[in-house]
């Protein structure tokens, strides 16, 4: 079967099973998306280096990623860290040129790109953001609650999705599947606003 | 935030479900095809990737936070409301105040410290919002962006009421929140010169747990307090904004200027 019609996660599953063609296609697809993002975030002559660095980490680590996290979402966290390290390195370079002796925080040496995200502080920040979302938009809180509870129970994506929708529909009987996705999209937008604020991104109500 | 530059908003709605791994294979492929041509969705995915990764990797530890109900909002609202209650001075205290007014040099002119500028607004197209409150909000904000603050305020106040009703029915997903409508209604009233009327909607929005809304509301409420010669209330609101990444520096600067 051709790999053209497969999603990235399906390609990843095949790659993990030893399919070299699927692995090549997976990294080719990731590279295109990485370039799309990196070219708007780093200097043009550094874009390729940043993308290659990120792909190298993904290539070495993708077999170890936690179950349930989609390959693209996980890979983008790697790219974020590489781009973050790129800016930190540039900042260090500037500080060095200015003869500032202050020792900068070194996050570039971390082996695991998810280490920072999964650290206690990161967990707490996400938990607080979700709690704030639930206080401000109780319905979003309920949807998130059912979603997370369903994810925790495990199973296929179909199982998780069906259980979540059923639980939400018990509270909102007239909600359709499409309506559920729209609601989830809105919840996510609210969470993003809260998250941006907590990360110090200027207000954009 | 830029206006979404995509014609396929229906597919954009799958973004959250994609992040959480809820789509079946066909929808996942469809969404990934969409990502190739939609920079907005790819940017969104990139910006919240750490959150999505953490949630899906360990959902149990976040479920409790998602079920939290509103508790402290009402208390905060009560505190803020108390700031605007008219104070009844005892006759002696009133006389002392009058004597101070006559004997002391002129107090700082608080109104000169107030800065009034429109709160920026950029419309974001979303599929949700097919309800009366959302439609009124859109109409009110169209007036607001044209500088027609009087009519905008009236429409936005009505929108806030309708959105509040919709918020409670458990079904509609309005495109915005009642407090956001109140925030812009309050700003519109301020810019229209109706400072006293602006306080009530701004106070309500100041109690919103969402910082982008509450901080904006507190800032404009502080300006309203300065304009109505209430430096004590303005000071309290500005102190609460001291740690704000957006308003912190301006709030501290204004507090310094208010210090005798």
Tab-separated table of C-alpha atoms in Angstrom:
chain	number	residue	atom	x	y	z
A	1	UNK	CA	0.000	0.000	0.000
A	2	UNK	CA	1.251	3.476	-0.839
A	3	UNK	CA	2.152	5.663	2.126
A	4	UNK	CA	0.727	8.757	0.410
A	5	UNK	CA	-2.715	8.288	1.927
A	6	UNK	CA	-1.500	7.723	5.487
A	7	UNK	CA	-1.648	10.205	8.336
A	8	UNK	CA	1.548	11.135	10.135
A	9	UNK	CA	0.645	8.928	13.070
A	10	UNK	CA	0.007	5.990	10.778
A	11	UNK	CA	3.364	6.616	9.105
A	12	UNK	CA	4.947	6.769	12.536
A	13	UNK	CA	3.381	3.455	13.532
A	14	UNK	CA	4.756	1.842	10.384
A	15	UNK	CA	8.168	3.404	10.912
A	16	UNK	CA	8.228	2.052	14.433
A	17	UNK	CA	7.449	-1.364	13.000
A	18	UNK	CA	10.559	-1.130	10.811
A	19	UNK	CA	9.154	0.225	7.544
A	20	UNK	CA	12.011	2.345	6.147
A	21	UNK	CA	9.894	3.876	3.411
A	22	UNK	CA	7.317	5.055	5.940
A	23	UNK	CA	10.067	6.543	8.105
A	24	UNK	CA	11.504	8.459	5.151
A	25	UNK	CA	8.052	9.766	4.232
A	26	UNK	CA	7.377	10.735	7.832
A	27	UNK	CA	10.521	12.831	8.123
A	28	UNK	CA	9.970	14.339	4.731
A	29	UNK	CA	6.493	15.477	5.821
A	30	UNK	CA	7.783	16.780	9.163
A	31	UNK	CA	10.579	18.673	7.435
A	32	UNK	CA	8.112	20.534	5.212
A	33	UNK	CA	6.087	21.649	8.239
A	34	UNK	CA	9.158	22.523	10.291
A	35	UNK	CA	10.442	24.709	7.456
A	36	UNK	CA	7.036	26.360	7.176
A	37	UNK	CA	7.217	27.369	10.842
A	38	UNK	CA	10.941	28.061	11.173
A	39	UNK	CA	11.181	30.389	8.207
A	40	UNK	CA	8.894	32.850	9.997
A	41	UNK	CA	10.750	32.595	13.299
A	42	UNK	CA	14.482	32.556	12.630
A	43	UNK	CA	16.827	34.326	10.231
A	44	UNK	CA	16.628	32.930	6.722
A	45	UNK	CA	20.236	31.711	6.680
A	46	UNK	CA	19.694	29.814	9.940
A	47	UNK	CA	16.381	28.185	9.038
A	48	UNK	CA	17.817	25.023	7.537
A	49	UNK	CA	20.180	24.495	10.496
A	50	UNK	CA	17.368	24.859	13.008
A	51	UNK	CA	15.150	22.439	11.088
A	52	UNK	CA	17.962	19.900	10.755
A	53	UNK	CA	18.727	20.114	14.486
A	54	UNK	CA	15.080	19.550	15.339
A	55	UNK	CA	14.745	16.639	12.915
A	56	UNK	CA	17.870	15.011	14.354
A	57	UNK	CA	16.390	15.096	17.845
A	58	UNK	CA	13.048	13.790	16.599
A	59	UNK	CA	14.829	10.988	14.740
A	60	UNK	CA	16.744	9.939	17.851
A	61	UNK	CA	13.883	10.237	20.297
A	62	UNK	CA	10.590	9.570	18.574
A	63	UNK	CA	10.569	5.914	19.575
A	64	UNK	CA	10.611	6.969	23.229
A	65	UNK	CA	7.766	9.455	23.157
A	66	UNK	CA	4.837	8.795	25.469
A	67	UNK	CA	1.847	6.923	24.137
A	68	UNK	CA	-1.116	9.043	23.198
A	69	UNK	CA	0.828	12.099	22.085
A	70	UNK	CA	0.517	12.601	18.330
A	71	UNK	CA	3.796	12.596	16.421
A	72	UNK	CA	3.250	16.065	14.953
A	73	UNK	CA	2.311	17.643	18.293
A	74	UNK	CA	5.299	15.977	19.957
A	75	UNK	CA	7.641	17.000	17.126
A	76	UNK	CA	6.493	20.595	17.364
A	77	UNK	CA	7.489	20.677	21.041
A	78	UNK	CA	10.962	19.618	19.897
A	79	UNK	CA	11.023	22.350	17.265
A	80	UNK	CA	9.893	24.903	19.871
A	81	UNK	CA	12.761	23.930	22.134
A	82	UNK	CA	15.297	24.090	19.322
A	83	UNK	CA	14.063	27.519	18.281
A	84	UNK	CA	14.096	28.584	21.945
A	85	UNK	CA	17.691	27.382	22.257
A	86	UNK	CA	18.549	29.251	19.073
A	87	UNK	CA	17.373	32.511	20.615
A	88	UNK	CA	19.089	31.769	23.892
A	89	UNK	CA	22.334	31.112	22.039
A	90	UNK	CA	21.986	34.399	20.194
A	91	UNK	CA	21.289	36.190	23.444
A	92	UNK	CA	24.369	34.620	25.037
A	93	UNK	CA	26.392	35.698	22.037
A	94	UNK	CA	25.177	39.268	22.388
A	95	UNK	CA	25.834	39.264	26.109
A	96	UNK	CA	29.325	37.950	25.487
A	97	UNK	CA	30.026	40.684	22.975
A	98	UNK	CA	28.847	43.259	25.462
A	99	UNK	CA	31.317	41.815	27.998
A	100	UNK	CA	28.560	41.002	30.410
A	101	UNK	CA	29.853	38.384	32.799
A	102	UNK	CA	26.472	37.235	34.049
A	103	UNK	CA	26.040	33.498	33.561
A	104	UNK	CA	22.910	32.815	31.514
A	105	UNK	CA	20.516	30.025	32.299
A	106	UNK	CA	21.551	27.088	30.150
A	107	UNK	CA	18.622	25.188	28.757
A	108	UNK	CA	20.438	24.150	25.614
A	109	UNK	CA	22.097	21.155	27.221
A	110	UNK	CA	18.917	19.331	28.018
A	111	UNK	CA	18.765	15.907	26.469
A	112	UNK	CA	15.051	15.414	26.595
A	113	UNK	CA	13.116	18.064	24.692
A	114	UNK	CA	10.060	17.379	26.798
A	115	UNK	CA	11.913	17.623	30.083
A	116	UNK	CA	11.084	21.268	30.603
A	117	UNK	CA	7.458	20.822	29.618
A	118	UNK	CA	6.904	17.897	31.910
A	119	UNK	CA	8.752	19.411	34.844
A	120	UNK	CA	6.673	20.175	37.907
A	121	UNK	CA	6.606	23.874	37.186
A	122	UNK	CA	5.277	23.296	33.689
A	123	UNK	CA	2.602	20.944	34.975
A	124	UNK	CA	1.525	23.465	37.556
A	125	UNK	CA	1.272	26.220	34.959
A	126	UNK	CA	-0.903	24.073	32.728
A	127	UNK	CA	-3.055	22.969	35.660
A	128	UNK	CA	-3.588	26.565	36.726
A	129	UNK	CA	-4.456	27.594	33.198
A	130	UNK	CA	-7.040	24.820	32.942
A	131	UNK	CA	-8.488	25.701	36.339
A	132	UNK	CA	-8.839	29.295	35.248
A	133	UNK	CA	-10.479	28.178	32.019
A	134	UNK	CA	-12.966	26.095	34.008
A	135	UNK	CA	-13.791	28.984	36.351
A	136	UNK	CA	-14.337	31.417	33.517
A	137	UNK	CA	-16.101	29.038	31.154
A	138	UNK	CA	-17.715	26.266	33.216
A	139	UNK	CA	-18.915	24.467	30.093
A	140	UNK	CA	-15.356	24.339	28.744
A	141	UNK	CA	-14.279	22.979	32.099
A	142	UNK	CA	-16.834	20.190	31.870
A	143	UNK	CA	-15.808	19.313	28.303
A	144	UNK	CA	-12.148	19.252	29.295
A	145	UNK	CA	-12.949	17.179	32.340
A	146	UNK	CA	-14.762	14.527	30.297
A	147	UNK	CA	-12.056	14.595	27.666
A	148	UNK	CA	-9.228	14.142	30.152
A	149	UNK	CA	-11.107	11.465	32.052
A	150	UNK	CA	-11.670	9.594	28.814
A	151	UNK	CA	-8.043	9.940	27.774
A	152	UNK	CA	-7.009	8.584	31.132
A	153	UNK	CA	-9.078	5.471	30.587
A	154	UNK	CA	-7.107	4.830	27.398
A	155	UNK	CA	-8.162	2.833	24.358
A	156	UNK	CA	-8.162	3.780	20.702
A	157	UNK	CA	-8.794	7.307	19.506
A	158	UNK	CA	-12.253	6.149	18.527
A	159	UNK	CA	-12.907	4.911	22.080
A	160	UNK	CA	-11.656	8.142	23.641
A	161	UNK	CA	-13.627	10.279	21.242
A	162	UNK	CA	-16.852	8.291	21.584
A	163	UNK	CA	-16.718	8.217	25.405
A	164	UNK	CA	-16.052	11.953	25.591
A	165	UNK	CA	-18.857	12.807	23.227
A	166	UNK	CA	-21.284	10.519	25.093
A	167	UNK	CA	-20.388	12.061	28.441
A	168	UNK	CA	-20.749	15.593	27.133
A	169	UNK	CA	-24.030	14.727	25.405
A	170	UNK	CA	-25.420	13.481	28.707
A	171	UNK	CA	-25.049	17.040	29.974
A	172	UNK	CA	-25.992	18.685	26.670
A	173	UNK	CA	-28.316	16.218	24.908
A	174	UNK	CA	-28.742	18.251	21.729
A	175	UNK	CA	-25.024	18.642	21.032
A	176	UNK	CA	-24.003	17.053	17.730
A	177	UNK	CA	-20.589	15.612	16.876
A	178	UNK	CA	-19.748	18.653	14.753
A	179	UNK	CA	-21.032	20.915	17.488
A	180	UNK	CA	-18.755	19.120	19.907
A	181	UNK	CA	-15.707	19.821	17.742
A	182	UNK	CA	-16.712	23.453	17.409
A	183	UNK	CA	-17.118	23.685	21.186
A	184	UNK	CA	-13.739	22.044	21.690
A	185	UNK	CA	-12.204	24.549	19.299
A	186	UNK	CA	-13.684	27.416	21.299
A	187	UNK	CA	-12.438	25.933	24.573
A	188	UNK	CA	-8.995	25.674	23.081
A	189	UNK	CA	-9.081	29.324	21.984
A	190	UNK	CA	-9.995	30.349	25.534
A	191	UNK	CA	-7.219	28.187	26.951
A	192	UNK	CA	-4.778	29.748	24.552
A	193	UNK	CA	-5.740	33.253	25.667
A	194	UNK	CA	-5.113	32.259	29.275
A	195	UNK	CA	-1.896	30.456	28.420
A	196	UNK	CA	-0.566	33.402	26.379
A	197	UNK	CA	-1.291	35.721	29.264
A	198	UNK	CA	0.575	33.472	31.672
A	199	UNK	CA	3.502	33.270	29.295
A	200	UNK	CA	3.644	37.068	29.195
A	201	UNK	CA	2.328	37.481	25.678
A	202	UNK	CA	0.580	40.866	25.348
A	203	UNK	CA	-3.157	40.913	25.780
A	204	UNK	CA	-5.236	40.313	22.672
A	205	UNK	CA	-8.842	40.147	23.779
B	1	UNK	CA	-3.826	38.443	16.873
B	2	UNK	CA	-4.256	38.584	13.144
B	3	UNK	CA	-7.509	37.906	11.413
B	4	UNK	CA	-7.607	34.287	10.327
B	5	UNK	CA	-6.471	33.965	6.793
B	6	UNK	CA	-8.205	30.797	5.809
B	7	UNK	CA	-11.316	29.929	3.913
B	8	UNK	CA	-11.761	26.550	5.553
B	9	UNK	CA	-12.957	27.449	9.036
B	10	UNK	CA	-14.839	24.168	9.287
B	11	UNK	CA	-11.591	22.224	9.128
B	12	UNK	CA	-9.975	24.630	11.601
B	13	UNK	CA	-12.583	23.452	14.102
B	14	UNK	CA	-10.855	20.072	14.100
B	15	UNK	CA	-7.664	21.603	15.491
B	16	UNK	CA	-8.366	20.943	19.152
B	17	UNK	CA	-9.534	17.406	18.459
B	18	UNK	CA	-6.424	16.759	16.360
B	19	UNK	CA	-4.146	17.952	19.134
B	20	UNK	CA	-5.804	15.662	21.630
B	21	UNK	CA	-5.684	12.669	19.304
B	22	UNK	CA	-9.458	12.404	19.010
B	23	UNK	CA	-9.807	12.210	15.238
B	24	UNK	CA	-10.223	8.996	13.313
B	25	UNK	CA	-7.716	8.220	10.554
B	26	UNK	CA	-9.732	9.859	7.782
B	27	UNK	CA	-10.274	13.108	9.666
B	28	UNK	CA	-6.644	13.144	10.772
B	29	UNK	CA	-5.461	12.858	7.168
B	30	UNK	CA	-7.937	15.525	6.132
B	31	UNK	CA	-6.687	17.880	8.807
B	32	UNK	CA	-3.023	17.242	7.948
B	33	UNK	CA	-3.757	18.008	4.286
B	34	UNK	CA	-5.388	21.208	5.464
B	35	UNK	CA	-2.275	22.093	7.507
B	36	UNK	CA	-0.185	22.188	4.322
B	37	UNK	CA	-2.056	25.252	3.152
B	38	UNK	CA	-3.129	26.899	6.383
B	39	UNK	CA	-0.358	28.787	8.176
B	40	UNK	CA	-2.819	29.897	10.860
B	41	UNK	CA	-3.656	26.373	11.973
B	42	UNK	CA	-0.010	25.276	11.858
B	43	UNK	CA	0.951	28.292	13.980
B	44	UNK	CA	-1.829	27.494	16.438
B	45	UNK	CA	-0.683	23.909	16.682
B	46	UNK	CA	2.901	25.029	17.229
B	47	UNK	CA	2.011	27.579	19.892
B	48	UNK	CA	0.080	25.173	22.101
B	49	UNK	CA	2.058	22.003	21.368
B	50	UNK	CA	3.586	21.777	24.880
B	51	UNK	CA	0.156	22.052	26.483
B	52	UNK	CA	-1.381	19.475	24.174
B	53	UNK	CA	1.553	17.115	24.678
B	54	UNK	CA	1.337	17.380	28.459
B	55	UNK	CA	-2.441	16.924	28.510
B	56	UNK	CA	-2.438	13.832	26.357
B	57	UNK	CA	0.614	12.310	28.041
B	58	UNK	CA	-0.803	12.541	31.554
B	59	UNK	CA	-4.493	13.488	31.415
B	60	UNK	CA	-5.339	12.253	34.891
B	61	UNK	CA	-3.259	14.853	36.673
B	62	UNK	CA	-5.136	17.684	34.942
B	63	UNK	CA	-8.699	16.377	35.181
B	64	UNK	CA	-9.313	17.829	38.631
B	65	UNK	CA	-8.315	21.289	37.470
B	66	UNK	CA	-10.762	21.024	34.593
B	67	UNK	CA	-13.675	20.440	36.922
B	68	UNK	CA	-12.998	23.494	39.080
B	69	UNK	CA	-16.023	25.688	39.445
B	70	UNK	CA	-16.163	29.457	39.726
B	71	UNK	CA	-15.742	30.362	43.382
B	72	UNK	CA	-13.636	33.419	44.032
B	73	UNK	CA	-14.944	35.475	41.140
B	74	UNK	CA	-18.025	36.595	43.013
B	75	UNK	CA	-15.963	37.543	46.046
B	76	UNK	CA	-13.651	39.650	43.909
B	77	UNK	CA	-16.636	41.264	42.269
B	78	UNK	CA	-17.997	42.144	45.689
B	79	UNK	CA	-14.729	43.740	46.734
B	80	UNK	CA	-14.549	45.808	43.581
B	81	UNK	CA	-18.152	46.865	43.871
B	82	UNK	CA	-17.546	48.093	47.383
B	83	UNK	CA	-14.957	50.501	46.004
B	84	UNK	CA	-17.624	52.456	44.189
B	85	UNK	CA	-20.180	52.723	47.009
B	86	UNK	CA	-20.900	56.379	47.892
B	87	UNK	CA	-19.350	57.213	51.221
B	88	UNK	CA	-21.493	59.033	53.766
B	89	UNK	CA	-19.321	61.323	55.807
B	90	UNK	CA	-20.247	62.176	59.350
B	91	UNK	CA	-20.848	65.922	59.823
B	92	UNK	CA	-17.611	66.384	61.754
B	93	UNK	CA	-15.607	64.521	59.209
B	94	UNK	CA	-17.283	66.512	56.455
B	95	UNK	CA	-16.396	69.764	58.175
B	96	UNK	CA	-12.809	68.629	58.624
B	97	UNK	CA	-12.643	67.710	54.977
B	98	UNK	CA	-14.000	71.114	54.012
B	99	UNK	CA	-11.432	72.820	56.247
B	100	UNK	CA	-8.658	70.829	54.637
B	101	UNK	CA	-9.899	71.800	51.216
B	102	UNK	CA	-9.839	75.464	52.191
B	103	UNK	CA	-6.514	75.432	54.026
B	104	UNK	CA	-4.347	73.082	52.017
B	105	UNK	CA	-2.838	73.815	48.607
B	106	UNK	CA	-4.853	72.553	45.684
B	107	UNK	CA	-4.870	68.763	45.458
B	108	UNK	CA	-3.306	67.149	42.412
B	109	UNK	CA	-5.656	67.287	39.487
B	110	UNK	CA	-6.420	63.628	39.104
B	111	UNK	CA	-8.253	64.106	35.868
B	112	UNK	CA	-5.040	65.268	34.237
B	113	UNK	CA	-3.424	61.965	35.074
B	114	UNK	CA	-6.071	59.910	33.317
B	115	UNK	CA	-5.246	58.719	29.837
B	116	UNK	CA	-8.062	57.665	27.567
B	117	UNK	CA	-7.332	55.844	24.390
B	118	UNK	CA	-9.425	53.223	22.594
B	119	UNK	CA	-8.721	49.632	23.538
B	120	UNK	CA	-7.546	47.936	20.320
B	121	UNK	CA	-9.803	45.314	18.846
B	122	UNK	CA	-9.176	42.896	16.009
B	123	UNK	CA	-11.979	40.720	14.821
B	124	UNK	CA	-11.286	36.997	14.707
B	125	UNK	CA	-13.624	34.960	12.541
B	126	UNK	CA	-14.883	31.856	14.257
B	127	UNK	CA	-17.644	29.479	13.366
B	128	UNK	CA	-19.198	29.632	16.789
B	129	UNK	CA	-21.383	32.579	17.600
B	130	UNK	CA	-24.640	32.017	15.787
B	131	UNK	CA	-26.640	33.545	18.605
B	132	UNK	CA	-28.246	36.897	19.282
B	133	UNK	CA	-25.625	38.032	21.802
B	134	UNK	CA	-22.737	37.303	19.437
B	135	UNK	CA	-24.470	39.068	16.564
B	136	UNK	CA	-25.059	42.130	18.725
B	137	UNK	CA	-21.442	42.058	19.872
B	138	UNK	CA	-20.250	42.025	16.256
B	139	UNK	CA	-22.568	44.931	15.418
B	140	UNK	CA	-21.435	46.880	18.499
B	141	UNK	CA	-17.769	46.336	17.745
B	142	UNK	CA	-18.295	47.494	14.166
B	143	UNK	CA	-19.544	50.801	15.593
B	144	UNK	CA	-16.699	50.845	18.105
B	145	UNK	CA	-14.013	50.447	15.450
B	146	UNK	CA	-15.599	53.302	13.498
B	147	UNK	CA	-15.351	55.530	16.577
B	148	UNK	CA	-19.127	55.692	17.136
B	149	UNK	CA	-18.752	55.084	20.857
B	150	UNK	CA	-22.225	56.178	22.002
B	151	UNK	CA	-24.212	53.741	19.842
B	152	UNK	CA	-21.528	51.095	20.346
B	153	UNK	CA	-21.974	51.239	24.126
B	154	UNK	CA	-25.738	50.770	23.919
B	155	UNK	CA	-25.458	47.779	21.595
B	156	UNK	CA	-22.662	46.170	23.607
B	157	UNK	CA	-24.570	46.466	26.886
B	158	UNK	CA	-27.492	44.677	25.267
B	159	UNK	CA	-25.087	42.101	23.848
B	160	UNK	CA	-23.688	41.455	27.340
B	161	UNK	CA	-27.184	40.721	28.675
B	162	UNK	CA	-27.953	38.352	25.816
B	163	UNK	CA	-24.596	36.622	26.150
B	164	UNK	CA	-25.200	36.163	29.853
B	165	UNK	CA	-28.488	34.439	29.081
B	166	UNK	CA	-26.829	32.243	26.447
B	167	UNK	CA	-24.036	31.344	28.867
B	168	UNK	CA	-26.505	29.692	31.167
B	169	UNK	CA	-28.447	27.516	28.749
B	170	UNK	CA	-25.721	24.912	28.428
B	171	UNK	CA	-26.025	24.674	24.666
B	172	UNK	CA	-24.939	27.779	22.775
B	173	UNK	CA	-21.256	28.478	22.248
B	174	UNK	CA	-21.158	32.273	21.890
B	175	UNK	CA	-18.257	33.783	19.986
B	176	UNK	CA	-17.399	35.930	22.968
B	177	UNK	CA	-18.139	36.340	26.657
B	178	UNK	CA	-20.476	38.714	28.512
B	179	UNK	CA	-17.526	40.306	30.284
B	180	UNK	CA	-15.751	41.061	27.055
B	181	UNK	CA	-18.881	42.828	25.831
B	182	UNK	CA	-19.045	44.726	29.145
B	183	UNK	CA	-15.379	45.678	28.850
B	184	UNK	CA	-15.837	47.263	25.452
B	185	UNK	CA	-19.148	48.794	26.525
B	186	UNK	CA	-17.364	50.426	29.470
B	187	UNK	CA	-14.538	51.694	27.290
B	188	UNK	CA	-17.079	53.030	24.798
B	189	UNK	CA	-18.932	54.887	27.553
B	190	UNK	CA	-15.659	56.355	28.812
B	191	UNK	CA	-14.682	57.520	25.357
B	192	UNK	CA	-18.184	58.927	24.915
B	193	UNK	CA	-17.723	61.054	28.020
B	194	UNK	CA	-20.175	59.101	30.211
B	195	UNK	CA	-17.660	58.283	32.900
B	196	UNK	CA	-20.035	57.421	35.734
B	197	UNK	CA	-22.070	55.086	33.546
B	198	UNK	CA	-18.859	53.354	32.445
B	199	UNK	CA	-18.025	52.175	35.948
B	200	UNK	CA	-20.662	49.458	36.322
B	201	UNK	CA	-19.778	47.429	33.198
B	202	UNK	CA	-16.067	47.898	33.854
B	203	UNK	CA	-16.446	46.698	37.451
B	204	UNK	CA	-18.245	43.593	36.287
B	205	UNK	CA	-15.562	42.872	33.668
B	206	UNK	CA	-12.805	43.543	36.230
B	207	UNK	CA	-13.982	40.476	38.141
B	208	UNK	CA	-13.483	38.215	35.134
B	209	UNK	CA	-10.956	35.463	35.871
B	210	UNK	CA	-9.509	35.769	32.376
B	211	UNK	CA	-6.556	38.185	32.755
B	212	UNK	CA	-6.789	39.766	29.299
B	213	UNK	CA	-10.300	40.907	30.179
B	214	UNK	CA	-9.909	41.711	33.870
B	215	UNK	CA	-6.663	43.638	33.469
B	216	UNK	CA	-7.989	45.761	30.654
B	217	UNK	CA	-11.135	46.448	32.689
B	218	UNK	CA	-9.154	47.400	35.796
B	219	UNK	CA	-6.993	49.780	33.813
B	220	UNK	CA	-9.959	51.596	32.313
B	221	UNK	CA	-11.793	51.515	35.645
B	222	UNK	CA	-8.767	53.196	37.216
B	223	UNK	CA	-8.972	55.896	34.564
B	224	UNK	CA	-12.676	56.330	35.336
B	225	UNK	CA	-11.856	56.690	39.037
B	226	UNK	CA	-9.260	59.356	38.278
B	227	UNK	CA	-11.726	61.209	36.104
B	228	UNK	CA	-14.320	61.167	38.891
B	229	UNK	CA	-11.827	62.274	41.542
B	230	UNK	CA	-11.494	58.887	43.242
B	231	UNK	CA	-7.723	58.514	43.529
B	232	UNK	CA	-8.027	56.018	46.397
B	233	UNK	CA	-9.966	53.548	44.260
B	234	UNK	CA	-7.728	54.236	41.278
B	235	UNK	CA	-4.683	53.526	43.428
B	236	UNK	CA	-6.043	50.166	44.555
B	237	UNK	CA	-6.791	49.132	40.999
B	238	UNK	CA	-3.390	50.263	39.754
B	239	UNK	CA	-1.613	48.389	42.542
B	240	UNK	CA	-3.465	45.249	41.459
B	241	UNK	CA	-2.063	45.804	37.970
B	242	UNK	CA	1.539	46.265	39.092
B	243	UNK	CA	2.502	42.712	38.123
B	244	UNK	CA	0.655	42.739	34.839
B	245	UNK	CA	2.956	42.135	31.882
B	246	UNK	CA	0.837	44.495	29.834
B	247	UNK	CA	-0.122	47.271	32.244
B	248	UNK	CA	2.512	46.862	34.988
B	249	UNK	CA	4.970	49.573	33.869
B	250	UNK	CA	2.222	52.102	33.124
B	251	UNK	CA	0.436	51.331	36.390
B	252	UNK	CA	3.620	51.837	38.422
B	253	UNK	CA	4.392	55.069	36.603
B	254	UNK	CA	0.901	56.379	37.249
B	255	UNK	CA	1.120	55.403	40.922
B	256	UNK	CA	4.365	57.360	41.205
B	257	UNK	CA	2.723	60.377	39.646
B	258	UNK	CA	-0.169	60.100	42.086
B	259	UNK	CA	2.156	60.043	45.103
B	260	UNK	CA	2.274	63.488	46.697
